[in-house]
Amino acid sequence: TDTVSYDFDDADGTRRARFEREIRRYWPGLPDNALAPDYVGVRPNPRVVASGKPATAEIITVDTRAITVPNATINVDLLEQKWYSVQEKGPAGRFYWTSKVESTLVASTTVKTDFTGKALASLVPPRAGSYKILATAKDERGNEVRSSTNPSIS
């Protein structure tokens, strides 16, 4: 049995304050009350898809109490990713590897979750390669919520 409380707002606000304090370690300019723990989840089904065939993403939306959110609008993008790895010279004169990714939008759709908070999105990758499916939604306060997955396209 799962005994972890996923409720974000406790009675005295300490959980939210602790969460925001930890995030500010990495994002010092974070505006007050900008964080919302709502979630949009995405996974490919099937995981491996042939190029030119639909890549289907299963999507779910949940709120701060882990209750699914029906009728949520989700933007779904299929991004082709090209990775570049090069050696760069560091300040001490030693070389190290660095990688950068270039993402290009190749397909996009908008779906709405059903009464169970779930939706399916199908996008067609034009060729074999490295891809990302990015699902983006807004919570009830207008904050952007994103999740992504990387299907294998052969």
PDB file of C-alpha atoms in Angstrom:
ATOM      1  CA  THR A   1       0.000   0.000   0.000  1.00  0.00           C
ATOM      2  CA  ASP A   2       1.264   3.448  -0.943  1.00  0.00           C
ATOM      3  CA  THR A   3       1.350   5.629   2.194  1.00  0.00           C
ATOM      4  CA  VAL A   4       3.043   8.702   0.711  1.00  0.00           C
ATOM      5  CA  SER A   5       0.867  11.820   0.719  1.00  0.00           C
ATOM      6  CA  TYR A   6       0.879  13.438  -2.703  1.00  0.00           C
ATOM      7  CA  ASP A   7      -1.191  16.376  -1.470  1.00  0.00           C
ATOM      8  CA  PHE A   8       0.710  19.582  -2.189  1.00  0.00           C
ATOM      9  CA  ASP A   9      -1.155  21.950   0.112  1.00  0.00           C
ATOM     10  CA  ASP A  10      -0.917  20.897   3.743  1.00  0.00           C
ATOM     11  CA  ALA A  11      -2.800  22.797   6.474  1.00  0.00           C
ATOM     12  CA  ASP A  12       0.026  25.163   7.430  1.00  0.00           C
ATOM     13  CA  GLY A  13       1.665  25.540   3.977  1.00  0.00           C
ATOM     14  CA  THR A  14       5.032  24.054   4.999  1.00  0.00           C
ATOM     15  CA  ARG A  15       5.089  21.476   2.185  1.00  0.00           C
ATOM     16  CA  ARG A  16       4.570  24.142  -0.505  1.00  0.00           C
ATOM     17  CA  ALA A  17       7.159  26.429   1.128  1.00  0.00           C
ATOM     18  CA  ARG A  18       9.740  23.622   1.288  1.00  0.00           C
ATOM     19  CA  PHE A  19       9.062  22.680  -2.338  1.00  0.00           C
ATOM     20  CA  GLU A  20       9.456  26.293  -3.549  1.00  0.00           C
ATOM     21  CA  ARG A  21      12.616  26.772  -1.463  1.00  0.00           C
ATOM     22  CA  GLU A  22      14.222  23.698  -3.069  1.00  0.00           C
ATOM     23  CA  ILE A  23      13.276  24.831  -6.583  1.00  0.00           C
ATOM     24  CA  ARG A  24      14.721  28.315  -5.900  1.00  0.00           C
ATOM     25  CA  ARG A  25      18.135  26.709  -5.345  1.00  0.00           C
ATOM     26  CA  TYR A  26      18.136  26.144  -9.135  1.00  0.00           C
ATOM     27  CA  TRP A  27      15.834  28.989 -10.219  1.00  0.00           C
ATOM     28  CA  PRO A  28      16.443  31.960  -7.874  1.00  0.00           C
ATOM     29  CA  GLY A  29      14.165  34.350  -9.821  1.00  0.00           C
ATOM     30  CA  LEU A  30      11.097  32.118  -9.493  1.00  0.00           C
ATOM     31  CA  PRO A  31       8.005  34.305  -8.930  1.00  0.00           C
ATOM     32  CA  ASP A  32       5.968  33.619  -5.796  1.00  0.00           C
ATOM     33  CA  ASN A  33       3.158  31.058  -6.225  1.00  0.00           C
ATOM     34  CA  ALA A  34       4.338  30.157  -9.741  1.00  0.00           C
ATOM     35  CA  LEU A  35       4.668  26.435  -9.085  1.00  0.00           C
ATOM     36  CA  ALA A  36       1.827  23.971  -9.416  1.00  0.00           C
ATOM     37  CA  PRO A  37       2.295  20.226  -9.071  1.00  0.00           C
ATOM     38  CA  ASP A  38      -0.279  19.280 -11.707  1.00  0.00           C
ATOM     39  CA  TYR A  39       0.940  16.669 -14.119  1.00  0.00           C
ATOM     40  CA  VAL A  40       0.518  15.649 -17.729  1.00  0.00           C
ATOM     41  CA  GLY A  41       1.969  12.220 -18.451  1.00  0.00           C
ATOM     42  CA  VAL A  42       2.836  10.818 -21.868  1.00  0.00           C
ATOM     43  CA  ARG A  43       4.102   7.439 -23.036  1.00  0.00           C
ATOM     44  CA  PRO A  44       4.468   5.900 -26.477  1.00  0.00           C
ATOM     45  CA  ASN A  45       2.386   2.861 -27.379  1.00  0.00           C
ATOM     46  CA  PRO A  46       3.942   0.953 -28.981  1.00  0.00           C
ATOM     47  CA  ARG A  47       7.459   1.935 -27.949  1.00  0.00           C
ATOM     48  CA  VAL A  48       8.959   1.098 -31.383  1.00  0.00           C
ATOM     49  CA  VAL A  49       7.328   2.467 -34.553  1.00  0.00           C
ATOM     50  CA  ALA A  50       8.237   2.195 -38.237  1.00  0.00           C
ATOM     51  CA  SER A  51       8.811   5.505 -40.029  1.00  0.00           C
ATOM     52  CA  GLY A  52       5.741   6.625 -41.954  1.00  0.00           C
ATOM     53  CA  LYS A  53       3.435   4.807 -39.500  1.00  0.00           C
ATOM     54  CA  PRO A  54       1.509   6.561 -36.695  1.00  0.00           C
ATOM     55  CA  ALA A  55       3.359   6.966 -33.397  1.00  0.00           C
ATOM     56  CA  THR A  56       0.631   6.912 -30.748  1.00  0.00           C
ATOM     57  CA  ALA A  57       1.074   8.639 -27.406  1.00  0.00           C
ATOM     58  CA  GLU A  58      -1.059   7.749 -24.392  1.00  0.00           C
ATOM     59  CA  ILE A  59      -1.721  10.864 -22.314  1.00  0.00           C
ATOM     60  CA  ILE A  60      -3.073  11.344 -18.797  1.00  0.00           C
ATOM     61  CA  THR A  61      -3.685  14.492 -16.753  1.00  0.00           C
ATOM     62  CA  VAL A  62      -3.899  14.578 -12.954  1.00  0.00           C
ATOM     63  CA  ASP A  63      -4.268  17.336 -10.364  1.00  0.00           C
ATOM     64  CA  THR A  64      -2.444  17.984  -7.092  1.00  0.00           C
ATOM     65  CA  ARG A  65      -4.411  15.221  -5.358  1.00  0.00           C
ATOM     66  CA  ALA A  66      -3.527  12.668  -8.089  1.00  0.00           C
ATOM     67  CA  ILE A  67      -7.119  12.807  -9.364  1.00  0.00           C
ATOM     68  CA  THR A  68      -7.460  12.627 -13.138  1.00  0.00           C
ATOM     69  CA  VAL A  69      -8.566  15.795 -14.917  1.00  0.00           C
ATOM     70  CA  PRO A  70     -11.211  15.319 -17.646  1.00  0.00           C
ATOM     71  CA  ASN A  71     -11.678  17.641 -20.638  1.00  0.00           C
ATOM     72  CA  ALA A  72      -8.116  19.003 -20.491  1.00  0.00           C
ATOM     73  CA  THR A  73      -6.693  20.381 -23.737  1.00  0.00           C
ATOM     74  CA  ILE A  74      -3.250  18.968 -24.546  1.00  0.00           C
ATOM     75  CA  ASN A  75      -0.935  20.180 -27.310  1.00  0.00           C
ATOM     76  CA  VAL A  76       1.200  17.311 -28.603  1.00  0.00           C
ATOM     77  CA  ASP A  77       4.325  17.924 -30.694  1.00  0.00           C
ATOM     78  CA  LEU A  78       6.543  15.426 -32.491  1.00  0.00           C
ATOM     79  CA  LEU A  79      10.103  16.764 -32.597  1.00  0.00           C
ATOM     80  CA  GLU A  80      12.869  15.226 -34.672  1.00  0.00           C
ATOM     81  CA  GLN A  81      16.125  15.446 -32.747  1.00  0.00           C
ATOM     82  CA  LYS A  82      19.609  15.621 -34.203  1.00  0.00           C
ATOM     83  CA  TRP A  83      22.447  15.195 -31.740  1.00  0.00           C
ATOM     84  CA  TYR A  84      25.880  16.704 -32.258  1.00  0.00           C
ATOM     85  CA  SER A  85      28.857  15.596 -30.163  1.00  0.00           C
ATOM     86  CA  VAL A  86      32.132  17.454 -30.472  1.00  0.00           C
ATOM     87  CA  GLN A  87      35.348  17.828 -28.537  1.00  0.00           C
ATOM     88  CA  GLU A  88      35.938  21.238 -27.013  1.00  0.00           C
ATOM     89  CA  LYS A  89      39.060  22.608 -25.381  1.00  0.00           C
ATOM     90  CA  GLY A  90      38.617  23.521 -21.722  1.00  0.00           C
ATOM     91  CA  PRO A  91      40.341  26.328 -19.781  1.00  0.00           C
ATOM     92  CA  ALA A  92      43.100  23.973 -18.603  1.00  0.00           C
ATOM     93  CA  GLY A  93      43.880  22.998 -22.192  1.00  0.00           C
ATOM     94  CA  ARG A  94      42.267  19.567 -21.944  1.00  0.00           C
ATOM     95  CA  PHE A  95      39.666  18.406 -24.409  1.00  0.00           C
ATOM     96  CA  TYR A  96      36.242  17.142 -23.354  1.00  0.00           C
ATOM     97  CA  TRP A  97      33.150  15.931 -25.163  1.00  0.00           C
ATOM     98  CA  THR A  98      30.026  18.046 -25.284  1.00  0.00           C
ATOM     99  CA  SER A  99      26.662  17.222 -26.862  1.00  0.00           C
ATOM    100  CA  LYS A 100      23.988  19.518 -28.210  1.00  0.00           C
ATOM    101  CA  VAL A 101      20.585  18.687 -29.615  1.00  0.00           C
ATOM    102  CA  GLU A 102      18.742  20.411 -32.432  1.00  0.00           C
ATOM    103  CA  SER A 103      14.976  19.828 -32.327  1.00  0.00           C
ATOM    104  CA  THR A 104      12.731  20.365 -35.345  1.00  0.00           C
ATOM    105  CA  LEU A 105       8.935  20.250 -35.182  1.00  0.00           C
ATOM    106  CA  VAL A 106       7.680  17.681 -37.726  1.00  0.00           C
ATOM    107  CA  ALA A 107       4.058  17.153 -36.597  1.00  0.00           C
ATOM    108  CA  SER A 108       1.621  18.623 -34.104  1.00  0.00           C
ATOM    109  CA  THR A 109      -1.900  17.966 -32.874  1.00  0.00           C
ATOM    110  CA  THR A 110      -4.251  18.970 -30.093  1.00  0.00           C
ATOM    111  CA  VAL A 111      -6.284  16.451 -28.094  1.00  0.00           C
ATOM    112  CA  LYS A 112      -8.758  16.681 -25.229  1.00  0.00           C
ATOM    113  CA  THR A 113      -8.812  14.204 -22.372  1.00  0.00           C
ATOM    114  CA  ASP A 114     -11.968  12.133 -21.954  1.00  0.00           C
ATOM    115  CA  PHE A 115     -14.021  11.724 -18.762  1.00  0.00           C
ATOM    116  CA  THR A 116     -11.243   9.509 -17.312  1.00  0.00           C
ATOM    117  CA  GLY A 117      -8.541  12.170 -17.864  1.00  0.00           C
ATOM    118  CA  LYS A 118      -6.938  10.182 -20.689  1.00  0.00           C
ATOM    119  CA  ALA A 119      -6.368  10.810 -24.402  1.00  0.00           C
ATOM    120  CA  LEU A 120      -4.574   9.335 -27.396  1.00  0.00           C
ATOM    121  CA  ALA A 121      -2.562  11.353 -29.909  1.00  0.00           C
ATOM    122  CA  SER A 122      -1.211   9.945 -33.177  1.00  0.00           C
ATOM    123  CA  LEU A 123       1.607  11.620 -35.081  1.00  0.00           C
ATOM    124  CA  VAL A 124       3.492  10.268 -38.104  1.00  0.00           C
ATOM    125  CA  PRO A 125       7.313  10.456 -38.106  1.00  0.00           C
ATOM    126  CA  PRO A 126       8.485  10.971 -41.711  1.00  0.00           C
ATOM    127  CA  ARG A 127      11.718   8.967 -41.421  1.00  0.00           C
ATOM    128  CA  ALA A 128      13.745   6.822 -39.023  1.00  0.00           C
ATOM    129  CA  GLY A 129      15.662   8.712 -36.364  1.00  0.00           C
ATOM    130  CA  SER A 130      15.607  10.213 -32.901  1.00  0.00           C
ATOM    131  CA  TYR A 131      12.302  11.800 -31.848  1.00  0.00           C
ATOM    132  CA  LYS A 132      10.606  13.346 -28.845  1.00  0.00           C
ATOM    133  CA  ILE A 133       6.867  13.484 -28.191  1.00  0.00           C
ATOM    134  CA  LEU A 134       6.157  16.586 -26.089  1.00  0.00           C
ATOM    135  CA  ALA A 135       2.771  17.018 -24.374  1.00  0.00           C
ATOM    136  CA  THR A 136       1.915  20.495 -23.050  1.00  0.00           C
ATOM    137  CA  ALA A 137      -1.130  21.582 -21.034  1.00  0.00           C
ATOM    138  CA  LYS A 138      -2.159  24.370 -18.650  1.00  0.00           C
ATOM    139  CA  ASP A 139      -3.314  23.902 -15.073  1.00  0.00           C
ATOM    140  CA  GLU A 140      -6.302  25.741 -13.588  1.00  0.00           C
ATOM    141  CA  ARG A 141      -4.060  28.755 -12.790  1.00  0.00           C
ATOM    142  CA  GLY A 142      -2.706  28.976 -16.330  1.00  0.00           C
ATOM    143  CA  ASN A 143       0.726  27.502 -15.527  1.00  0.00           C
ATOM    144  CA  GLU A 144       2.278  25.389 -18.282  1.00  0.00           C
ATOM    145  CA  VAL A 145       2.689  21.692 -17.494  1.00  0.00           C
ATOM    146  CA  ARG A 146       4.868  19.527 -19.791  1.00  0.00           C
ATOM    147  CA  SER A 147       6.038  15.976 -20.151  1.00  0.00           C
ATOM    148  CA  SER A 148       7.882  14.136 -22.886  1.00  0.00           C
ATOM    149  CA  THR A 149       8.917  10.698 -24.048  1.00  0.00           C
ATOM    150  CA  ASN A 150      11.218   9.351 -26.732  1.00  0.00           C
ATOM    151  CA  PRO A 151       9.776   6.627 -28.964  1.00  0.00           C
ATOM    152  CA  SER A 152      12.074   4.549 -31.142  1.00  0.00           C
ATOM    153  CA  ILE A 153      11.457   5.212 -34.842  1.00  0.00           C
ATOM    154  CA  SER A 154      13.007   2.691 -37.225  1.00  0.00           C
TER     155      SER A 154
END
